Amino acid sequence: MRRMISVAAAQLGPISRDDSRASVIARLLHHMRSAHAKGCELVVFPELALTTFFPRWIIEDEDELDSYCESEMPSPDTEQLFDEAKKLGIGFYLGYGEIDRAEGRKRRFNTAILVDGNGRIIHKYRKIHLPGRAEPDPNYAIQHLEKKYFEVGDLGFTAVRAFGGVLGTCICNDRRWAETYRVLALRGAEMVVLGYNTPTRSFWEEHENPLSDFHNRLSMQAGAYQNCMWVVGVAKAGIEDGAGLIGGSCIVAPTGEIVAQCTTREDELITADCDLDLAAGLKQNLLNFEVNRQIDAYRPITEQAGITPPPEE
Ligand code: CDV
């Protein structure tokens, strides 16, 4: 019997700094109901889906910073999402800023959860590849301060049995790193779901990056093909408080082909029926990990972070 997941990628248009949580939740609920009406069992929302992409601002006030984050999940604001998931029997991926107070200290993480169709959190991931700077750079009008506001995720890359298959999660910049997909594939992930906020300007340049959409697709298509998995990538898009974010949310098959893609930079829903066994032939032959991976040759991947070229003559 074919194992299928009907999935929706729920792209969000811009969320401005003074948009209320209630107005954002209403947009997410609308997406959830539309996804359910289209027969989907899982809806994927973006990274930091409840607020504007606040790491672009220099925020010195701790209370203001915390106001972009959730201390509990469900939180009073997000409870409705869990109730609606249960009512409709639809699961969701949600990215949000998390405040963790374990071990008597406060830490912030860029987090994503997977919730099942009973409204239960079944998986949690904290972003590992944090981009940007740990301190503001006065040379730039728009900052990227994820390294200042968040700690590196401490939960690793893990997968969970859900929706009749094995799912893995990651967040935004993680999708550019081959290691993300490979570790999740080694843990059995057949589908990786992720949200992103990708500025149209690179954080180290003051001009638009003409390749940003191409690199978005390239990363996810390569990750999908090389690991025989589905990849669902979902953007927060458009002009947020004067700063541009790319769109291009898409659903990528294990062949590397894009089967559905958003065409706007606004709230937009795309769906696909994903056959989890689509890549079975590839997985058992050309890309059979068990038979072909040569782990002794891969040591530098876990033994060093930086590049060590051969010594100069
Ligand atoms: N939110 C992100 O992680 N954004 C990065 C940008 C800064 C390059 C991304 O990889 O899209």
XYZ file of N, CA and C and ligand atoms in Angstrom, residues 47-48 53 55 110 127 129-132 143-144 146 150 171-177 195-204 209 212 216 219 245-246, ligand 1:
122
model
N 9.192 29.953 9.801
C 10.043 30.239 10.966
C 9.505 31.494 11.667
N 9.599 31.580 12.985
C 9.164 32.762 13.749
C 7.860 33.299 13.148
N 10.043 39.514 11.687
C 11.368 38.903 11.840
C 12.241 39.852 12.670
N 14.915 39.709 14.545
C 16.392 39.799 14.587
C 16.979 40.850 13.645
N 15.438 29.771 18.785
C 14.607 29.872 17.585
C 14.094 28.448 17.355
N 16.771 25.665 16.541
C 17.647 25.944 15.387
C 19.131 25.850 15.740
N 21.891 26.029 13.118
C 22.741 26.941 12.322
C 22.168 28.360 12.398
N 22.627 29.121 13.394
C 22.148 30.503 13.561
C 22.988 31.433 12.688
N 22.389 32.150 11.750
C 23.171 33.068 10.916
C 23.274 34.462 11.544
N 24.032 35.317 10.873
C 24.095 36.722 11.285
C 25.195 36.978 12.297
N 19.924 44.910 10.452
C 20.824 43.960 11.110
C 20.345 42.517 10.889
N 21.194 41.585 11.311
C 20.735 40.185 11.409
C 21.369 39.629 12.678
N 20.540 37.097 14.958
C 20.125 35.811 15.554
C 21.162 35.291 16.556
N 19.576 34.507 20.208
C 19.273 33.088 20.436
C 20.532 32.310 20.790
N 15.183 24.519 10.544
C 14.707 25.895 10.442
C 15.640 26.712 9.557
N 15.074 27.339 8.582
C 15.691 28.341 7.722
C 17.132 28.059 7.322
N 18.106 28.735 7.955
C 19.501 28.609 7.529
C 19.986 27.157 7.547
N 19.392 26.306 8.385
C 19.760 24.879 8.397
C 19.640 24.272 7.007
N 18.736 24.801 6.177
C 18.488 24.167 4.880
C 19.644 24.349 3.907
N 20.568 25.251 4.234
C 21.710 25.480 3.338
C 22.868 24.524 3.630
N 22.738 23.715 4.698
C 23.833 22.866 5.158
C 23.513 21.410 4.838
N 10.605 26.060 8.078
C 10.139 27.416 7.798
C 11.338 28.328 7.642
N 11.155 29.436 6.917
C 12.284 30.365 6.757
C 11.832 31.821 6.663
N 12.780 32.716 7.030
C 12.684 34.166 6.803
C 13.991 34.530 6.130
N 13.996 34.659 4.827
C 15.242 34.944 4.114
C 15.212 36.353 3.547
N 16.036 37.254 4.117
C 16.071 38.624 3.605
C 16.489 38.654 2.138
N 15.936 39.601 1.392
C 16.305 39.732 -0.023
C 17.721 40.293 -0.168
N 18.251 40.916 0.917
C 19.653 41.350 0.946
C 20.410 40.408 1.848
N 21.636 40.059 1.462
C 22.489 39.275 2.356
C 22.852 40.176 3.532
N 23.091 39.611 4.712
C 23.328 40.490 5.876
C 24.696 41.163 5.832
N 25.568 40.751 4.905
C 26.897 41.360 4.782
C 27.000 42.265 3.551
N 20.251 40.641 -3.216
C 20.988 39.471 -3.701
C 20.197 38.843 -4.852
N 19.150 35.047 -4.473
C 18.547 34.502 -3.243
C 17.466 33.455 -3.514
N 17.772 29.411 -2.603
C 16.723 28.803 -1.788
C 16.285 27.471 -2.394
N 19.247 24.711 -2.552
C 19.541 24.033 -1.283
C 18.517 22.935 -1.013
N 11.739 40.226 2.302
C 11.946 38.790 2.525
C 11.532 38.049 1.256
N 12.319 37.054 0.850
C 11.941 36.287 -0.344
C 10.709 35.422 -0.030
N 16.465 33.321 9.154
C 17.534 32.825 8.515
O 18.139 31.873 8.966
N 17.919 33.471 7.390
C 19.091 33.103 6.637
C 19.711 34.305 5.974
C 20.293 35.233 6.960
C 20.815 33.906 4.997
C 18.810 32.056 5.575
O 19.583 31.110 5.469
O 17.864 32.217 4.800
